[in-house]
XYZ file of C-alpha atoms in Angstrom:
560
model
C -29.993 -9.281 15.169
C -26.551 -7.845 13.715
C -24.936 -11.431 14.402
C -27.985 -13.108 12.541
C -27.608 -11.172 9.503
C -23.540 -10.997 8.980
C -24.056 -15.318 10.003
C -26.707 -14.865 7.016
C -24.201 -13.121 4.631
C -21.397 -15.440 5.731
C -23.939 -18.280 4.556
C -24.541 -16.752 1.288
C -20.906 -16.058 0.145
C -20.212 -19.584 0.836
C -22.675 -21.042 -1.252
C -21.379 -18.572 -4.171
C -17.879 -19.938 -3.288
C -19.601 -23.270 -2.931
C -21.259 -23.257 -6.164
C -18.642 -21.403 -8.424
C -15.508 -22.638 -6.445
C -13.049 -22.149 -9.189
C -14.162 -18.304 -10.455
C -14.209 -17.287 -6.421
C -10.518 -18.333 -6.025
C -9.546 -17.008 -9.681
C -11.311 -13.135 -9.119
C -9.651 -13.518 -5.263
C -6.704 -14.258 -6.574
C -6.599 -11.096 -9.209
C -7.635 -8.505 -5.741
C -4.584 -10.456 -4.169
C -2.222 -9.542 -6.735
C -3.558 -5.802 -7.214
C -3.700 -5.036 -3.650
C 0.299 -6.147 -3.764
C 0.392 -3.539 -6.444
C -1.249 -0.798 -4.602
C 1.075 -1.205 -1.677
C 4.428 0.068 -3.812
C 5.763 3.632 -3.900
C 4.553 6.081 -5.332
C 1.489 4.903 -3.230
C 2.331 4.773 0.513
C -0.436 2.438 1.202
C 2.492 -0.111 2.712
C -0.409 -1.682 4.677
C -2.574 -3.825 1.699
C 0.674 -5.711 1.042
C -0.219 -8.177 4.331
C -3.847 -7.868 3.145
C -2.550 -8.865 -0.263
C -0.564 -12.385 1.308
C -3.664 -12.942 3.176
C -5.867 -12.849 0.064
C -3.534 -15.232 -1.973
C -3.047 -17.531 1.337
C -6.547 -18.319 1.536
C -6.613 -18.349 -2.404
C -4.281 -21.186 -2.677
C -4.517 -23.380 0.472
C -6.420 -26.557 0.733
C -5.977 -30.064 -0.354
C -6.619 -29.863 -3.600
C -4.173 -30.210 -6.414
C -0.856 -28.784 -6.047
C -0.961 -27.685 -9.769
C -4.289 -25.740 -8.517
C -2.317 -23.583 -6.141
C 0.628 -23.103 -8.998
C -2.111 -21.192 -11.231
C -3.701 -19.128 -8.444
C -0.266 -18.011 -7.820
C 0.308 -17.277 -11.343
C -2.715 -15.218 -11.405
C -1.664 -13.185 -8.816
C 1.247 -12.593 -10.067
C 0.187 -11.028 -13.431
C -2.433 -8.994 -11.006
C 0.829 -7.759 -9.724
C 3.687 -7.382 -11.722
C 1.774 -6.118 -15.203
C 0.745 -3.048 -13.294
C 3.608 -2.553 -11.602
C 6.646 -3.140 -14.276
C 4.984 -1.007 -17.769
C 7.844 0.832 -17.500
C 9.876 -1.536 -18.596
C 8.214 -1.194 -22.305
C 7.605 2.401 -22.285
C 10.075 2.754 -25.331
C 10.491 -1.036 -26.725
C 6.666 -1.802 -26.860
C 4.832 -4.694 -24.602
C 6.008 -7.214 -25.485
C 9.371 -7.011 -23.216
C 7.470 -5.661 -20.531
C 4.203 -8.672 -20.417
C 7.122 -11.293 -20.748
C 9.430 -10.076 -17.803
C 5.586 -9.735 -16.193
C 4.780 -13.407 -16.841
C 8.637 -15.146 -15.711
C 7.857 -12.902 -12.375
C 4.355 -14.735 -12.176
C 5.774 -18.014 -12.555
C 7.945 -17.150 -9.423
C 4.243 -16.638 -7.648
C 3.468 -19.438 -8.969
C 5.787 -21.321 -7.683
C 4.961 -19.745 -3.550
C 0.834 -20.756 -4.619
C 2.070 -24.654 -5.466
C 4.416 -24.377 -2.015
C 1.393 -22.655 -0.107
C -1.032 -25.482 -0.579
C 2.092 -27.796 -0.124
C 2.902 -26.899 3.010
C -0.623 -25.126 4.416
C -1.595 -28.884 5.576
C 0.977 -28.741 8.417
C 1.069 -27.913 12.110
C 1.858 -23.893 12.339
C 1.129 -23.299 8.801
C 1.195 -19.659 8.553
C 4.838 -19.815 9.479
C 5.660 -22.337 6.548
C 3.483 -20.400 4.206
C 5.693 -17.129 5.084
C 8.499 -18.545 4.472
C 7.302 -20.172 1.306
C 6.925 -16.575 0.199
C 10.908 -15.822 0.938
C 11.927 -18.954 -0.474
C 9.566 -17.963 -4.156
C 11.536 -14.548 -4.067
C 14.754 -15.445 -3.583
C 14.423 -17.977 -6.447
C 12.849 -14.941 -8.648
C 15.813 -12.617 -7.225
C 18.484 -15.313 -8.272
C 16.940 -17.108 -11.284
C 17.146 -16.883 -14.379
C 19.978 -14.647 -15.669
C 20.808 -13.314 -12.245
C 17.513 -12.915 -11.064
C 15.027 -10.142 -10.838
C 13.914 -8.548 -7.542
C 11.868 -6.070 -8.290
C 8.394 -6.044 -6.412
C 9.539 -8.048 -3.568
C 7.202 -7.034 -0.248
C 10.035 -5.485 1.353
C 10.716 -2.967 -1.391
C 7.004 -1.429 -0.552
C 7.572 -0.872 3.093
C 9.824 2.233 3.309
C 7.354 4.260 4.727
C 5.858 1.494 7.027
C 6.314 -0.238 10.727
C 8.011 -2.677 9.263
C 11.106 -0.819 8.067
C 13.559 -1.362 11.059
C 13.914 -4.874 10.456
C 15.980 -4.108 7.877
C 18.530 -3.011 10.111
C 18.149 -7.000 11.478
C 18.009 -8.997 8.792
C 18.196 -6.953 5.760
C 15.556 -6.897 2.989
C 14.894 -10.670 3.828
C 13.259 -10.738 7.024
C 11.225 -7.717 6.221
C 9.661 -9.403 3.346
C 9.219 -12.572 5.830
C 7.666 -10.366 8.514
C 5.474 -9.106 5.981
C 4.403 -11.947 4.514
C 3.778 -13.896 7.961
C 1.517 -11.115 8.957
C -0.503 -11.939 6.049
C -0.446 -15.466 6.466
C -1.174 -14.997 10.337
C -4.335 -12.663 9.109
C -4.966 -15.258 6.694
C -5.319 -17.557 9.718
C -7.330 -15.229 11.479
C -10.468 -14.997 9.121
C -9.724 -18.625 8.483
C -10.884 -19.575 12.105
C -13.872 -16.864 11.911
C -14.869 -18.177 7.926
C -14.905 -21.752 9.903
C -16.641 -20.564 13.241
C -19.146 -18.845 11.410
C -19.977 -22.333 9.139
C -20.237 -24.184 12.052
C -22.184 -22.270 14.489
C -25.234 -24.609 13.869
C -22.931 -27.949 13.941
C -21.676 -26.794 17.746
C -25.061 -26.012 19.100
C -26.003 -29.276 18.577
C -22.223 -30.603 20.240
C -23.109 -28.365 22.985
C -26.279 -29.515 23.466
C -24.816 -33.473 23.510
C -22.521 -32.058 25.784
C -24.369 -30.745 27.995
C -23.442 -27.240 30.441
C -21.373 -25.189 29.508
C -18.990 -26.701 31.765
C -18.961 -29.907 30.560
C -18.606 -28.542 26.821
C -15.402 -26.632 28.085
C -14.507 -29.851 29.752
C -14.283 -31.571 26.203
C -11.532 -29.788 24.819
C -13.134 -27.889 22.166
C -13.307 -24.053 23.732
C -10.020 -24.457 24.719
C -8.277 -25.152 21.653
C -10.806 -22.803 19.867
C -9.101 -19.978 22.263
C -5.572 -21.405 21.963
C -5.863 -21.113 17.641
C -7.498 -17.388 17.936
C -4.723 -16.411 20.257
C -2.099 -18.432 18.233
C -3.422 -16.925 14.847
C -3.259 -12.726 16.735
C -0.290 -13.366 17.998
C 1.100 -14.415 14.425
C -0.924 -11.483 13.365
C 0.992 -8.869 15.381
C 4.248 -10.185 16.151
C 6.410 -8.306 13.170
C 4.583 -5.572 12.809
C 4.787 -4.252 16.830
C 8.469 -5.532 16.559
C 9.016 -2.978 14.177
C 7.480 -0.514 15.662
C 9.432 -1.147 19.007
C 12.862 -1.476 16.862
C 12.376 1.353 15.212
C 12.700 3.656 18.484
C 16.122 1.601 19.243
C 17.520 2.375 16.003
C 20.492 4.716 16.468
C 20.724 8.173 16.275
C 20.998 8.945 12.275
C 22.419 12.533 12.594
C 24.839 11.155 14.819
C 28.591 9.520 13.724
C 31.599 9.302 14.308
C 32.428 12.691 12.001
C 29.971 15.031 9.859
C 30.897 15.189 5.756
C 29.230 17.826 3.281
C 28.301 15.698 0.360
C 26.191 17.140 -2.962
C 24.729 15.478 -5.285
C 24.262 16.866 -8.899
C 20.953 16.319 -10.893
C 21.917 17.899 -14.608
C 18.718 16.258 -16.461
C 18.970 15.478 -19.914
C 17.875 16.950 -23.149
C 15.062 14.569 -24.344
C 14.049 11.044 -22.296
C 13.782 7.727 -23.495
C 16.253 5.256 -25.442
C 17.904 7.764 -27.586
C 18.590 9.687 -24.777
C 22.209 9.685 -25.031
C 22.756 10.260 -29.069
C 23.223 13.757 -27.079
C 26.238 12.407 -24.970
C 28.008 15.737 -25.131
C 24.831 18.126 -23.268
C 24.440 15.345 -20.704
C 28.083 16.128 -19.810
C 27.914 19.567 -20.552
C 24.289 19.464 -18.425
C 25.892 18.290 -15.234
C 29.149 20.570 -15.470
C 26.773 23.607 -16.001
C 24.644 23.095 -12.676
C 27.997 21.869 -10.577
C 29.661 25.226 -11.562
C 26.558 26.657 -10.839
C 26.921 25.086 -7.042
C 29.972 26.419 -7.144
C 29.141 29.695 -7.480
C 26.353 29.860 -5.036
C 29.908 28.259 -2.560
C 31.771 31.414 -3.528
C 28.784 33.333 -2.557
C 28.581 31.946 0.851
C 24.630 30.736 -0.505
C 25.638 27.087 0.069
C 28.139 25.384 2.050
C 31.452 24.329 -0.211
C 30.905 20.142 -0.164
C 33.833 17.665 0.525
C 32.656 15.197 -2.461
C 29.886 16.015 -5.041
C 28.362 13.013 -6.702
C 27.171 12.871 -10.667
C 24.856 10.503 -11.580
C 25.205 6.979 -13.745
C 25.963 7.833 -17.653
C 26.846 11.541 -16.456
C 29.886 11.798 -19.014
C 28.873 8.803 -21.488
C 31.367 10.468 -23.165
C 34.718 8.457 -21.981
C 36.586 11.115 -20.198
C 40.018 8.341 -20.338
C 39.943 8.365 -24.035
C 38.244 11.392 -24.883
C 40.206 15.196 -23.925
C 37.727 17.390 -24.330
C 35.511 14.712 -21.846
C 38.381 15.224 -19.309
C 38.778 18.630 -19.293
C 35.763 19.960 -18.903
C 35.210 17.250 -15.775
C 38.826 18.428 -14.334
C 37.463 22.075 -14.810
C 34.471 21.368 -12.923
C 36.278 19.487 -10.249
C 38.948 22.429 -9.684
C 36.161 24.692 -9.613
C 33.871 23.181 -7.064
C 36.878 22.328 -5.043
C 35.805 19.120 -5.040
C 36.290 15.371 -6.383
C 33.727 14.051 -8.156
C 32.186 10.565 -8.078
C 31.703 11.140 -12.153
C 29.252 7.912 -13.630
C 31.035 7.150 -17.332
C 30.483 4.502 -19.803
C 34.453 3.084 -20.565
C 35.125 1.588 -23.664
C 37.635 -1.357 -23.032
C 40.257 -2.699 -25.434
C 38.078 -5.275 -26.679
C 35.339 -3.068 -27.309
C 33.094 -4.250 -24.730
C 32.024 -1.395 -22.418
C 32.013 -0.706 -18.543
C 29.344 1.114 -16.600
C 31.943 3.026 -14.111
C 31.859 5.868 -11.496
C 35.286 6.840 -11.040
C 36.479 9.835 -8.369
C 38.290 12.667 -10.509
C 40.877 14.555 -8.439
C 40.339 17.922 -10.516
C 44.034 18.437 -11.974
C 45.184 14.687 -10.766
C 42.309 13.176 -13.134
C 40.914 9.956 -12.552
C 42.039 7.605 -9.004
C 39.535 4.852 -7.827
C 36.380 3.666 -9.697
C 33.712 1.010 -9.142
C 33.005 -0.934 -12.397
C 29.371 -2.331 -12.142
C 29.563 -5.644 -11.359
C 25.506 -6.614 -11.458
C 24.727 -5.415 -14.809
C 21.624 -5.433 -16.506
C 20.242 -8.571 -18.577
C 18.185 -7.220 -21.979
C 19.421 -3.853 -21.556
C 23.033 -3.647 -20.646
C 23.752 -6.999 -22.065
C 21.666 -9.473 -24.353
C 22.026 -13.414 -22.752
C 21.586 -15.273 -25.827
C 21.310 -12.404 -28.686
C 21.048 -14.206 -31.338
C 17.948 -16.185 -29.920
C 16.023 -13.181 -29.086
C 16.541 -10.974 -31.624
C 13.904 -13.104 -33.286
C 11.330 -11.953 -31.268
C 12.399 -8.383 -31.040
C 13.918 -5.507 -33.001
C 15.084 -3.773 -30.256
C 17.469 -6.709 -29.396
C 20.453 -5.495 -30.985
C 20.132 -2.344 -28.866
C 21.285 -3.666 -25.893
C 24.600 -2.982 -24.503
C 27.808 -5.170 -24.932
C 28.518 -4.022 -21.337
C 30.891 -6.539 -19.143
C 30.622 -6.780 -14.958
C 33.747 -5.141 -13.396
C 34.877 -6.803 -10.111
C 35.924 -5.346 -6.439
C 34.625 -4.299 -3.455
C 32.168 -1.898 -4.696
C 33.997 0.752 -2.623
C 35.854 4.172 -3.511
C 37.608 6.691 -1.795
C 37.497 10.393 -1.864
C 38.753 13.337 0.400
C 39.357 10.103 2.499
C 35.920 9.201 2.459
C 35.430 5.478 2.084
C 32.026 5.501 -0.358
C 30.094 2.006 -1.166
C 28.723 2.301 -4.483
C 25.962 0.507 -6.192
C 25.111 1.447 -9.493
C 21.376 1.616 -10.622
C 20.388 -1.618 -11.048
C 22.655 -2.838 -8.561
C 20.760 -1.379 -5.647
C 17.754 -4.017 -6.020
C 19.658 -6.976 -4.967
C 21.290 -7.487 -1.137
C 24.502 -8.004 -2.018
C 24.718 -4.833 -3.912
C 27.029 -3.487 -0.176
C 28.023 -6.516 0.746
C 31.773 -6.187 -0.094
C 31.681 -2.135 0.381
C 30.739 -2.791 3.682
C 33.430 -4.907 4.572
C 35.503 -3.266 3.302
C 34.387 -0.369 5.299
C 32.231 2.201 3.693
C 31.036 4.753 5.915
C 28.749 6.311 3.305
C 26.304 4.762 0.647
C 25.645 6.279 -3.118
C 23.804 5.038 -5.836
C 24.204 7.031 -8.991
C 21.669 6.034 -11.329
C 19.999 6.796 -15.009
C 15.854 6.486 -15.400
C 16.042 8.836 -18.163
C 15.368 5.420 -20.014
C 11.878 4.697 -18.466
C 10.446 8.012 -19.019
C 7.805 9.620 -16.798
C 7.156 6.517 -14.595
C 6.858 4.963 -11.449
C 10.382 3.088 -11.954
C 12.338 5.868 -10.057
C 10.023 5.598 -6.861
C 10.292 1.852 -6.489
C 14.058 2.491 -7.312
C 14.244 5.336 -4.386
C 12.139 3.098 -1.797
C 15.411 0.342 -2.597
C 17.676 3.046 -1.725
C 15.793 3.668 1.502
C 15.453 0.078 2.803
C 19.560 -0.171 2.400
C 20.315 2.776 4.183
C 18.384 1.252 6.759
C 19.789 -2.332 6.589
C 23.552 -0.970 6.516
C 22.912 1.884 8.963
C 24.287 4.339 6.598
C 22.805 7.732 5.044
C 22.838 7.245 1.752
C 22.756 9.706 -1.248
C 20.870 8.714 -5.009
C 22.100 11.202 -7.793
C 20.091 10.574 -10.999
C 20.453 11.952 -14.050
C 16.869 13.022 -14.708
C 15.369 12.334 -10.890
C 14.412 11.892 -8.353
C 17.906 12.550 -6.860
C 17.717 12.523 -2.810
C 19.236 12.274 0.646
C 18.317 9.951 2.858
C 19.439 9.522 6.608
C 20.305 6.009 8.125
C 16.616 5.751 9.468
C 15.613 5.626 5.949
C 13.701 8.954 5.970
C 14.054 10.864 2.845
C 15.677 14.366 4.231
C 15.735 16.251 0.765
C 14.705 15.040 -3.072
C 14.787 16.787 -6.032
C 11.566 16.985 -8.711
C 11.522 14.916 -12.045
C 13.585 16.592 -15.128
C 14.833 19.885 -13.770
C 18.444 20.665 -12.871
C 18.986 20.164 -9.492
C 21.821 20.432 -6.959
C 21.036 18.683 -3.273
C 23.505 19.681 -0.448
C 23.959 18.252 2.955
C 26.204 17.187 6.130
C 26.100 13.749 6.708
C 27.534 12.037 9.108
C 29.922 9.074 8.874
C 30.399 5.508 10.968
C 32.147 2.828 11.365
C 30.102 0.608 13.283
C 27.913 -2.042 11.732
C 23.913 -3.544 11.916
C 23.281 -7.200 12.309
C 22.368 -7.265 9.292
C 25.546 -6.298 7.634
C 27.201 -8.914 9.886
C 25.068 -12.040 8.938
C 24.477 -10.863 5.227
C 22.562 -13.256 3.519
C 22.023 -16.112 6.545
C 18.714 -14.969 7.246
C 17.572 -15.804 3.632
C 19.343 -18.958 3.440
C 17.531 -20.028 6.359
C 14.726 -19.226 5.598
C 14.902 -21.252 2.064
C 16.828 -24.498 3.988
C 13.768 -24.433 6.534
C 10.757 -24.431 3.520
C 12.914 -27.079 2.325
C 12.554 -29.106 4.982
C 8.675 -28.266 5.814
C 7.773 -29.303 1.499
C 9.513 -32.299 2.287
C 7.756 -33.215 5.193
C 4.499 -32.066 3.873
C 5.571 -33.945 0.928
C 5.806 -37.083 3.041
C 2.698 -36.487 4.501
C 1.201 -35.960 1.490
C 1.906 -39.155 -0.053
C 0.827 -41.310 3.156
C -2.310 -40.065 3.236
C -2.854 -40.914 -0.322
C -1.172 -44.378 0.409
C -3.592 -44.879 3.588
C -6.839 -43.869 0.775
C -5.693 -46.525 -1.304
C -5.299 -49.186 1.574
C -9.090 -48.221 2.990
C -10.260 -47.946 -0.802
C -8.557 -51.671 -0.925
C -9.983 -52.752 2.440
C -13.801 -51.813 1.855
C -13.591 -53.320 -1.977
C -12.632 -56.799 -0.218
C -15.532 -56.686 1.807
């Protein structure tokens, strides 16, 4: 009875889908792209990401059009990335925000046009995942650098799929993600077609004959072999990260234990103009590091062996300006500390650099990392005088210039990869730290910009998946929050609350031994994009000869 009437509502949504093809796919495709949405921090709901790749995957395949499958994609992709990037206009208005929205749906786009591509081929759920890596690398590298916010890997620091990271960085757990969607995807697939055709294989069976002979012809086997194929794609990356994740090492264990703090001085008043107030920012995060230090001199809190300020903590240029320098050597000497100060540097040609420099309290100023991945339409305008037609906040962005190095410091003989802010979003943000041997990872950073918004969660769950990947604990201080801890397992150990002064203190420990992934870098995404390469090609190929092979039988029956 139960059978009948689910085989009955099976039959039903397919004629809808039947009857109003292009409207099912359209409204499927919109659920794809918000269930994406609803799987990034601050929701932990990690999980409807694969149900989101499975939505779109059955969206966009078939043999349709490829140009069908590029605007399914594109759907999605505004179903996803205009919820999930507002912040971007809170203080310039939409327009910013719905056209960085729409260039990230193009990217999805692009995967939807690949999908139906390369869905016709043997294994498809693997080319289809891998489709998905290929569309975000292009959106992480292209245009202007690239933007890689929202990838699927970026919403799985609180789920099973985290330790991969330590494999193949934030690659392969995007892939793993997306091929369990794909590999669900397959899944209903199989049950959408068994249900379709129940009546159809009665009638087989009953040509065939027993239930022997039916077996005998092939088709229960394979019917078995795709189910078990299509679980087994289904389950594969998430149970491996669930069984990595207990072989993960220790995180509270190195090679030697540091006391690191991290100062969260807020700022008087959010948004843009934030800064027109350079002098209390400063003066903000002196105040609450002398006030660390006097909790040290009570015995309260442990004295730390490096404090870390946050990006734009002394916008102020403490190498031009005196009163800048003194009050950062005062708080230095005080604390008993160096500080990894964040400073905006004004350079001779009056182009700026976005630098966190260690101050020696009385020595002033040794090593700094100058931001090397700066920020297009906010740091920098790429071709100002085009845009500043469309906007009149163009002119507000920064004349800042990338520095160079190996995004590494050193303080109290601490070897400290630093990525600044934006930095952190994009894999090689540690690349050269880590080689050149960082045993701990910070990332200063400033969302005093973007207001009350979800923009410093997705930034935090970034900072977790590299701590991860690298093996490292890792320590965010941000000017207005959330400032936090986080071990190399990628659990958050201590965070601070939005807007409030805040001082975080803790021993971490300190190693000199590497993941995988820090050893292959980016190899797993390159292969990843060589191998869709080759799959679009041959799907390509195959493409074409069956439309060659129409023509010839179109050609064939015309003559007779």
């Amino acid at each position: 009875m139960v059978r009948e009437r689910v085989g009955e509502s099976v039959r039903q949504v397919s004629a809808v889908v039947r009857s109003h093809p292009v409207a099912a796919r359209a409204v499927s495709a919109i659920c794809a792209g918000l269930l994406l949405f609803g799987s990034f921090p601050p929701r932990p709901w990690w999980f409807l990401a694969p149900l989101g790749v499975a939505a779109l995957t059955l969206t966009v395949r078939g043999d349709g059009r490829l140009r069908a499958g590029f605007g399914y994609g594109f759907l999605a992709g505004l179903a996803f990335f205009v919820p999930l990037l507002p912040w971007t206009g809170i203080y310039v208005g939409p327009a910013p925000w719905l056209a960085l929205s729409t260039a990230c749906a193009l990217h999805l786009g692009l995967f939807g046009l690949l999908a139906r591509l390369v869905g016709v081929l043997p294994g498809w759920p693997l080319w289809v995942a891998l489709a998905w890596t290929t569309a975000e690398w292009g959106r992480s590298s292209f245009p202007f650098g690239g933007f890689p916010w929202g990838r699927l890997a970026f919403g799985q620091a609180d789920g099973w799929f985290l330790s991969l990271a330590a494999i193949g960085g934030a690659p392969l757990v995007g892939f793993a993600v997306a091929l369990t969607g794909t590999g669900a995807a397959a899944l209903v697939s199989l049950l959408w077609s068994s249900r379709l055709s129940d009546d159809v294989r009665r009638s087989a069976d009953a040509e065939a004959g027993s239930p022997e002979q039916a077996a005998a012809s092939g088709r229960t086997p394979v019917s078995r072999l795709g189910y078990a194929a299509a679980a087994f794609t289904l389950l594969v990356m998430p149970l491996a990260g669930l069984f990595l994740r207990s072989a993960l090492p220790d995180p509270d264990k190195g090679d030697r234990t540091v006391t690191v703090a991290a100062i969260q001085g807020s700022v008087p008043r959010l948004g843009l103009d934030f800064n027109a107030q350079r002098r209390a920012v400063l003066d903000n995060h002196v105040r609450r590091t002398e006030e660390l230090a006097a909790e040290v001199a009570a015995g309260r809190a442990p004295r730390p062996d490096v404090v870390i300020w946050p990006e734009n903590s002394s916008d102020i240029d403490p190498l031009r300006n005196a009163d800048a320098a003194a009050l950062i050597t005062a708080a230095s000497e005080r604390i008993g500390a160096p500080i990894l100060v964040g400073a905006v540097l004004i350079n001779s040609d009056r182009t700026t650099t976005n630098s966190v420099m260690v101050w020696n309290g009385a020595a002033g100023p040794g090593e700094r990392h100058d931001k090397k991945i700066i920020q297009p339409f906010g740091e920098y305008l790429p071709m100002r005088s085009f845009f500043r037609l469309f906007s009149e906040y163009a002119d507000r962005a920064g004349y800042f210039v990338p520095g160079n190095g190996d995004g590494a410091v050193r303080a109290a003989g601490i070897d400290i990869g630093v990525a600044t802010c934006y930095e952190v979003a994009f894999d090689r943000s540690f690349e050269d730290a880590m080689r050149a041997g960082a045993q701990l990872l910070t990332v200063p950073t400033n969302n005093a910009t973007f207001g009350d918004s979800e923009m410093t969660y997705q930034q935090l769950a970034m900072s977790r998946i590299r701590a991860v990947e690298h093996g490292r604990a890792l320590v965010v201080a941000a000017t207005s929050g959330v400032s936090a801890i986080i071990a190399a397992d990628g659990t958050v150990r201590q965070e601070t609350a939005l807007f409030v002064p805040a001082a975080l203190v803790a021993q971490l420990p300190l190693r000199d031994d590497t993941t995988l992934a820090t050893r292959i870098g980016p190899a797993p995404e390159r292969i990843f994009v060589i191998l869709t390469a080759v799959a679009a090609l041959a799907a390509g190929i195959r493409r074409r000869s069956t439309r060659d092979d129409a023509r010839t039988g179109r050609r064939a029956v015309g003559g007779r």
